[in-house]
């Protein structure tokens, strides 16, 4: 039992930066991540971080996005740099117990936030 609350979404220009935050409350497992859903398409994994600090990134965000966690406050962040129009999507914070070699599968995660919209203009 728990809840996730995302914030930080909004509009940005191509090449710009944006930082998303996710505050976890209640009982949340130590693994967290970010997924996104482009309008008209299925959800896709963006990045994850496990309880040991191991991070995983989707190929399309490597070198541009950085996931981090403030363990003391159980807050997750996603720093997005060099944004592209194709990054436009609803971004979801997730949590669970996931130690798979490829954790960017939505079926693996137990808790989901309601999402925060990111729109990148050219």
mmCIF file with all atom_site columns, C-alpha atoms in Angstrom:
data_model
loop_
_atom_site.group_PDB
_atom_site.id
_atom_site.type_symbol
_atom_site.label_atom_id
_atom_site.label_alt_id
_atom_site.label_comp_id
_atom_site.label_asym_id
_atom_site.label_entity_id
_atom_site.label_seq_id
_atom_site.pdbx_PDB_ins_code
_atom_site.Cartn_x
_atom_site.Cartn_y
_atom_site.Cartn_z
_atom_site.occupancy
_atom_site.B_iso_or_equiv
_atom_site.pdbx_formal_charge
_atom_site.auth_seq_id
_atom_site.auth_comp_id
_atom_site.auth_asym_id
_atom_site.auth_atom_id
_atom_site.pdbx_PDB_model_num
ATOM 1   C CA . UNK A 1 1   ? 0.000  0.000  0.000   1.00 0.00 ? 1   UNK A CA 1
ATOM 2   C CA . UNK A 1 2   ? 1.311  3.412  -0.965  1.00 0.00 ? 2   UNK A CA 1
ATOM 3   C CA . UNK A 1 3   ? 1.058  6.331  -3.340  1.00 0.00 ? 3   UNK A CA 1
ATOM 4   C CA . UNK A 1 4   ? 3.230  8.167  -5.849  1.00 0.00 ? 4   UNK A CA 1
ATOM 5   C CA . UNK A 1 5   ? 2.841  11.814 -6.811  1.00 0.00 ? 5   UNK A CA 1
ATOM 6   C CA . UNK A 1 6   ? 4.657  13.219 -9.844  1.00 0.00 ? 6   UNK A CA 1
ATOM 7   C CA . UNK A 1 7   ? 5.353  16.864 -10.533 1.00 0.00 ? 7   UNK A CA 1
ATOM 8   C CA . UNK A 1 8   ? 7.536  19.014 -12.756 1.00 0.00 ? 8   UNK A CA 1
ATOM 9   C CA . UNK A 1 9   ? 5.890  18.346 -16.084 1.00 0.00 ? 9   UNK A CA 1
ATOM 10  C CA . UNK A 1 10  ? 5.042  21.108 -18.495 1.00 0.00 ? 10  UNK A CA 1
ATOM 11  C CA . UNK A 1 11  ? 6.263  22.674 -21.707 1.00 0.00 ? 11  UNK A CA 1
ATOM 12  C CA . UNK A 1 12  ? 9.847  22.980 -22.879 1.00 0.00 ? 12  UNK A CA 1
ATOM 13  C CA . UNK A 1 13  ? 11.605 23.833 -26.110 1.00 0.00 ? 13  UNK A CA 1
ATOM 14  C CA . UNK A 1 14  ? 13.733 21.410 -28.083 1.00 0.00 ? 14  UNK A CA 1
ATOM 15  C CA . UNK A 1 15  ? 17.246 21.310 -26.679 1.00 0.00 ? 15  UNK A CA 1
ATOM 16  C CA . UNK A 1 16  ? 16.049 22.509 -23.307 1.00 0.00 ? 16  UNK A CA 1
ATOM 17  C CA . UNK A 1 17  ? 15.874 20.825 -19.928 1.00 0.00 ? 17  UNK A CA 1
ATOM 18  C CA . UNK A 1 18  ? 13.214 19.779 -17.480 1.00 0.00 ? 18  UNK A CA 1
ATOM 19  C CA . UNK A 1 19  ? 13.290 17.984 -14.125 1.00 0.00 ? 19  UNK A CA 1
ATOM 20  C CA . UNK A 1 20  ? 10.544 15.692 -12.894 1.00 0.00 ? 20  UNK A CA 1
ATOM 21  C CA . UNK A 1 21  ? 9.995  14.741 -9.266  1.00 0.00 ? 21  UNK A CA 1
ATOM 22  C CA . UNK A 1 22  ? 8.078  11.918 -7.624  1.00 0.00 ? 22  UNK A CA 1
ATOM 23  C CA . UNK A 1 23  ? 7.266  11.835 -3.933  1.00 0.00 ? 23  UNK A CA 1
ATOM 24  C CA . UNK A 1 24  ? 6.417  8.437  -2.472  1.00 0.00 ? 24  UNK A CA 1
ATOM 25  C CA . UNK A 1 25  ? 4.207  8.033  0.575   1.00 0.00 ? 25  UNK A CA 1
ATOM 26  C CA . UNK A 1 26  ? 3.099  5.025  2.549   1.00 0.00 ? 26  UNK A CA 1
ATOM 27  C CA . UNK A 1 27  ? 4.748  1.662  1.995   1.00 0.00 ? 27  UNK A CA 1
ATOM 28  C CA . UNK A 1 28  ? 6.799  1.864  -1.193  1.00 0.00 ? 28  UNK A CA 1
ATOM 29  C CA . UNK A 1 29  ? 9.473  -0.615 -2.210  1.00 0.00 ? 29  UNK A CA 1
ATOM 30  C CA . UNK A 1 30  ? 13.044 0.516  -2.739  1.00 0.00 ? 30  UNK A CA 1
ATOM 31  C CA . UNK A 1 31  ? 13.095 0.197  -6.533  1.00 0.00 ? 31  UNK A CA 1
ATOM 32  C CA . UNK A 1 32  ? 11.688 3.072  -8.553  1.00 0.00 ? 32  UNK A CA 1
ATOM 33  C CA . UNK A 1 33  ? 11.574 4.262  -12.124 1.00 0.00 ? 33  UNK A CA 1
ATOM 34  C CA . UNK A 1 34  ? 9.981  6.293  -14.885 1.00 0.00 ? 34  UNK A CA 1
ATOM 35  C CA . UNK A 1 35  ? 7.821  5.184  -17.772 1.00 0.00 ? 35  UNK A CA 1
ATOM 36  C CA . UNK A 1 36  ? 6.143  7.257  -20.442 1.00 0.00 ? 36  UNK A CA 1
ATOM 37  C CA . UNK A 1 37  ? 3.278  6.973  -22.877 1.00 0.00 ? 37  UNK A CA 1
ATOM 38  C CA . UNK A 1 38  ? 3.223  8.843  -26.151 1.00 0.00 ? 38  UNK A CA 1
ATOM 39  C CA . UNK A 1 39  ? -0.287 9.661  -27.332 1.00 0.00 ? 39  UNK A CA 1
ATOM 40  C CA . UNK A 1 40  ? -1.665 6.756  -29.313 1.00 0.00 ? 40  UNK A CA 1
ATOM 41  C CA . UNK A 1 41  ? 1.110  4.368  -28.276 1.00 0.00 ? 41  UNK A CA 1
ATOM 42  C CA . UNK A 1 42  ? 1.794  1.893  -25.472 1.00 0.00 ? 42  UNK A CA 1
ATOM 43  C CA . UNK A 1 43  ? 3.774  2.644  -22.339 1.00 0.00 ? 43  UNK A CA 1
ATOM 44  C CA . UNK A 1 44  ? 7.544  2.369  -22.588 1.00 0.00 ? 44  UNK A CA 1
ATOM 45  C CA . UNK A 1 45  ? 10.273 2.309  -19.968 1.00 0.00 ? 45  UNK A CA 1
ATOM 46  C CA . UNK A 1 46  ? 12.493 5.359  -19.590 1.00 0.00 ? 46  UNK A CA 1
ATOM 47  C CA . UNK A 1 47  ? 14.774 4.663  -16.617 1.00 0.00 ? 47  UNK A CA 1
ATOM 48  C CA . UNK A 1 48  ? 14.907 2.798  -13.322 1.00 0.00 ? 48  UNK A CA 1
ATOM 49  C CA . UNK A 1 49  ? 17.011 2.623  -10.181 1.00 0.00 ? 49  UNK A CA 1
ATOM 50  C CA . UNK A 1 50  ? 17.095 -0.269 -7.733  1.00 0.00 ? 50  UNK A CA 1
ATOM 51  C CA . UNK A 1 51  ? 17.761 -0.399 -4.010  1.00 0.00 ? 51  UNK A CA 1
ATOM 52  C CA . UNK A 1 52  ? 21.495 -0.807 -4.601  1.00 0.00 ? 52  UNK A CA 1
ATOM 53  C CA . UNK A 1 53  ? 21.663 2.288  -6.793  1.00 0.00 ? 53  UNK A CA 1
ATOM 54  C CA . UNK A 1 54  ? 21.976 0.411  -10.079 1.00 0.00 ? 54  UNK A CA 1
ATOM 55  C CA . UNK A 1 55  ? 20.437 2.390  -12.921 1.00 0.00 ? 55  UNK A CA 1
ATOM 56  C CA . UNK A 1 56  ? 18.986 1.301  -16.236 1.00 0.00 ? 56  UNK A CA 1
ATOM 57  C CA . UNK A 1 57  ? 18.161 3.589  -19.148 1.00 0.00 ? 57  UNK A CA 1
ATOM 58  C CA . UNK A 1 58  ? 16.261 3.128  -22.343 1.00 0.00 ? 58  UNK A CA 1
ATOM 59  C CA . UNK A 1 59  ? 18.528 3.511  -25.341 1.00 0.00 ? 59  UNK A CA 1
ATOM 60  C CA . UNK A 1 60  ? 16.650 6.555  -26.586 1.00 0.00 ? 60  UNK A CA 1
ATOM 61  C CA . UNK A 1 61  ? 17.460 8.594  -23.455 1.00 0.00 ? 61  UNK A CA 1
ATOM 62  C CA . UNK A 1 62  ? 21.037 7.518  -22.712 1.00 0.00 ? 62  UNK A CA 1
ATOM 63  C CA . UNK A 1 63  ? 23.298 10.516 -22.347 1.00 0.00 ? 63  UNK A CA 1
ATOM 64  C CA . UNK A 1 64  ? 20.338 12.877 -22.033 1.00 0.00 ? 64  UNK A CA 1
ATOM 65  C CA . UNK A 1 65  ? 18.299 11.786 -18.992 1.00 0.00 ? 65  UNK A CA 1
ATOM 66  C CA . UNK A 1 66  ? 19.495 11.030 -15.469 1.00 0.00 ? 66  UNK A CA 1
ATOM 67  C CA . UNK A 1 67  ? 17.518 9.197  -12.803 1.00 0.00 ? 67  UNK A CA 1
ATOM 68  C CA . UNK A 1 68  ? 18.323 9.714  -9.132  1.00 0.00 ? 68  UNK A CA 1
ATOM 69  C CA . UNK A 1 69  ? 16.748 9.117  -5.759  1.00 0.00 ? 69  UNK A CA 1
ATOM 70  C CA . UNK A 1 70  ? 16.775 10.922 -2.447  1.00 0.00 ? 70  UNK A CA 1
ATOM 71  C CA . UNK A 1 71  ? 16.522 7.864  -0.220  1.00 0.00 ? 71  UNK A CA 1
ATOM 72  C CA . UNK A 1 72  ? 16.023 9.806  3.012   1.00 0.00 ? 72  UNK A CA 1
ATOM 73  C CA . UNK A 1 73  ? 12.880 11.456 1.653   1.00 0.00 ? 73  UNK A CA 1
ATOM 74  C CA . UNK A 1 74  ? 11.926 8.661  -0.762  1.00 0.00 ? 74  UNK A CA 1
ATOM 75  C CA . UNK A 1 75  ? 11.804 11.098 -3.652  1.00 0.00 ? 75  UNK A CA 1
ATOM 76  C CA . UNK A 1 76  ? 12.659 10.155 -7.223  1.00 0.00 ? 76  UNK A CA 1
ATOM 77  C CA . UNK A 1 77  ? 13.942 12.552 -9.884  1.00 0.00 ? 77  UNK A CA 1
ATOM 78  C CA . UNK A 1 78  ? 14.365 12.501 -13.624 1.00 0.00 ? 78  UNK A CA 1
ATOM 79  C CA . UNK A 1 79  ? 16.647 15.169 -15.066 1.00 0.00 ? 79  UNK A CA 1
ATOM 80  C CA . UNK A 1 80  ? 15.927 15.550 -18.758 1.00 0.00 ? 80  UNK A CA 1
ATOM 81  C CA . UNK A 1 81  ? 18.413 17.403 -20.940 1.00 0.00 ? 81  UNK A CA 1
ATOM 82  C CA . UNK A 1 82  ? 18.604 18.043 -24.677 1.00 0.00 ? 82  UNK A CA 1
ATOM 83  C CA . UNK A 1 83  ? 14.889 17.438 -24.975 1.00 0.00 ? 83  UNK A CA 1
ATOM 84  C CA . UNK A 1 84  ? 13.441 16.437 -28.318 1.00 0.00 ? 84  UNK A CA 1
ATOM 85  C CA . UNK A 1 85  ? 9.893  16.751 -29.653 1.00 0.00 ? 85  UNK A CA 1
ATOM 86  C CA . UNK A 1 86  ? 9.626  12.947 -29.577 1.00 0.00 ? 86  UNK A CA 1
ATOM 87  C CA . UNK A 1 87  ? 10.025 13.103 -25.781 1.00 0.00 ? 87  UNK A CA 1
ATOM 88  C CA . UNK A 1 88  ? 6.522  14.544 -25.614 1.00 0.00 ? 88  UNK A CA 1
ATOM 89  C CA . UNK A 1 89  ? 4.530  12.095 -23.499 1.00 0.00 ? 89  UNK A CA 1
ATOM 90  C CA . UNK A 1 90  ? 2.820  11.444 -20.211 1.00 0.00 ? 90  UNK A CA 1
ATOM 91  C CA . UNK A 1 91  ? 5.516  10.454 -17.728 1.00 0.00 ? 91  UNK A CA 1
ATOM 92  C CA . UNK A 1 92  ? 4.718  8.028  -14.907 1.00 0.00 ? 92  UNK A CA 1
ATOM 93  C CA . UNK A 1 93  ? 6.591  7.342  -11.702 1.00 0.00 ? 93  UNK A CA 1
ATOM 94  C CA . UNK A 1 94  ? 6.685  3.668  -10.696 1.00 0.00 ? 94  UNK A CA 1
ATOM 95  C CA . UNK A 1 95  ? 7.821  1.675  -7.674  1.00 0.00 ? 95  UNK A CA 1
ATOM 96  C CA . UNK A 1 96  ? 8.159  -1.967 -6.721  1.00 0.00 ? 96  UNK A CA 1
ATOM 97  C CA . UNK A 1 97  ? 10.661 -4.750 -6.177  1.00 0.00 ? 97  UNK A CA 1
ATOM 98  C CA . UNK A 1 98  ? 12.406 -5.138 -9.515  1.00 0.00 ? 98  UNK A CA 1
ATOM 99  C CA . UNK A 1 99  ? 15.873 -6.607 -9.953  1.00 0.00 ? 99  UNK A CA 1
ATOM 100 C CA . UNK A 1 100 ? 15.553 -7.929 -13.480 1.00 0.00 ? 100 UNK A CA 1
ATOM 101 C CA . UNK A 1 101 ? 18.339 -7.525 -16.004 1.00 0.00 ? 101 UNK A CA 1
ATOM 102 C CA . UNK A 1 102 ? 15.868 -5.592 -18.161 1.00 0.00 ? 102 UNK A CA 1
ATOM 103 C CA . UNK A 1 103 ? 13.571 -3.778 -15.686 1.00 0.00 ? 103 UNK A CA 1
ATOM 104 C CA . UNK A 1 104 ? 11.924 -1.488 -18.228 1.00 0.00 ? 104 UNK A CA 1
ATOM 105 C CA . UNK A 1 105 ? 8.833  -3.663 -18.558 1.00 0.00 ? 105 UNK A CA 1
ATOM 106 C CA . UNK A 1 106 ? 5.602  -2.139 -17.206 1.00 0.00 ? 106 UNK A CA 1
ATOM 107 C CA . UNK A 1 107 ? 4.353  -5.543 -16.064 1.00 0.00 ? 107 UNK A CA 1
ATOM 108 C CA . UNK A 1 108 ? 7.121  -5.718 -13.454 1.00 0.00 ? 108 UNK A CA 1
ATOM 109 C CA . UNK A 1 109 ? 6.029  -2.696 -11.430 1.00 0.00 ? 109 UNK A CA 1
ATOM 110 C CA . UNK A 1 110 ? 3.429  -2.656 -8.658  1.00 0.00 ? 110 UNK A CA 1
ATOM 111 C CA . UNK A 1 111 ? 2.817  1.037  -7.970  1.00 0.00 ? 111 UNK A CA 1
ATOM 112 C CA . UNK A 1 112 ? 2.056  3.737  -10.517 1.00 0.00 ? 112 UNK A CA 1
ATOM 113 C CA . UNK A 1 113 ? 1.499  7.455  -10.209 1.00 0.00 ? 113 UNK A CA 1
ATOM 114 C CA . UNK A 1 114 ? -1.120 9.332  -12.202 1.00 0.00 ? 114 UNK A CA 1
ATOM 115 C CA . UNK A 1 115 ? 1.452  10.873 -14.513 1.00 0.00 ? 115 UNK A CA 1
ATOM 116 C CA . UNK A 1 116 ? 2.717  14.313 -15.452 1.00 0.00 ? 116 UNK A CA 1
ATOM 117 C CA . UNK A 1 117 ? 2.566  15.635 -19.002 1.00 0.00 ? 117 UNK A CA 1
ATOM 118 C CA . UNK A 1 118 ? 5.730  16.747 -20.800 1.00 0.00 ? 118 UNK A CA 1
ATOM 119 C CA . UNK A 1 119 ? 5.408  18.645 -24.063 1.00 0.00 ? 119 UNK A CA 1
ATOM 120 C CA . UNK A 1 120 ? 8.467  19.562 -26.121 1.00 0.00 ? 120 UNK A CA 1
ATOM 121 C CA . UNK A 1 121 ? 8.135  22.029 -28.966 1.00 0.00 ? 121 UNK A CA 1
ATOM 122 C CA . UNK A 1 122 ? 10.481 22.416 -31.908 1.00 0.00 ? 122 UNK A CA 1
#
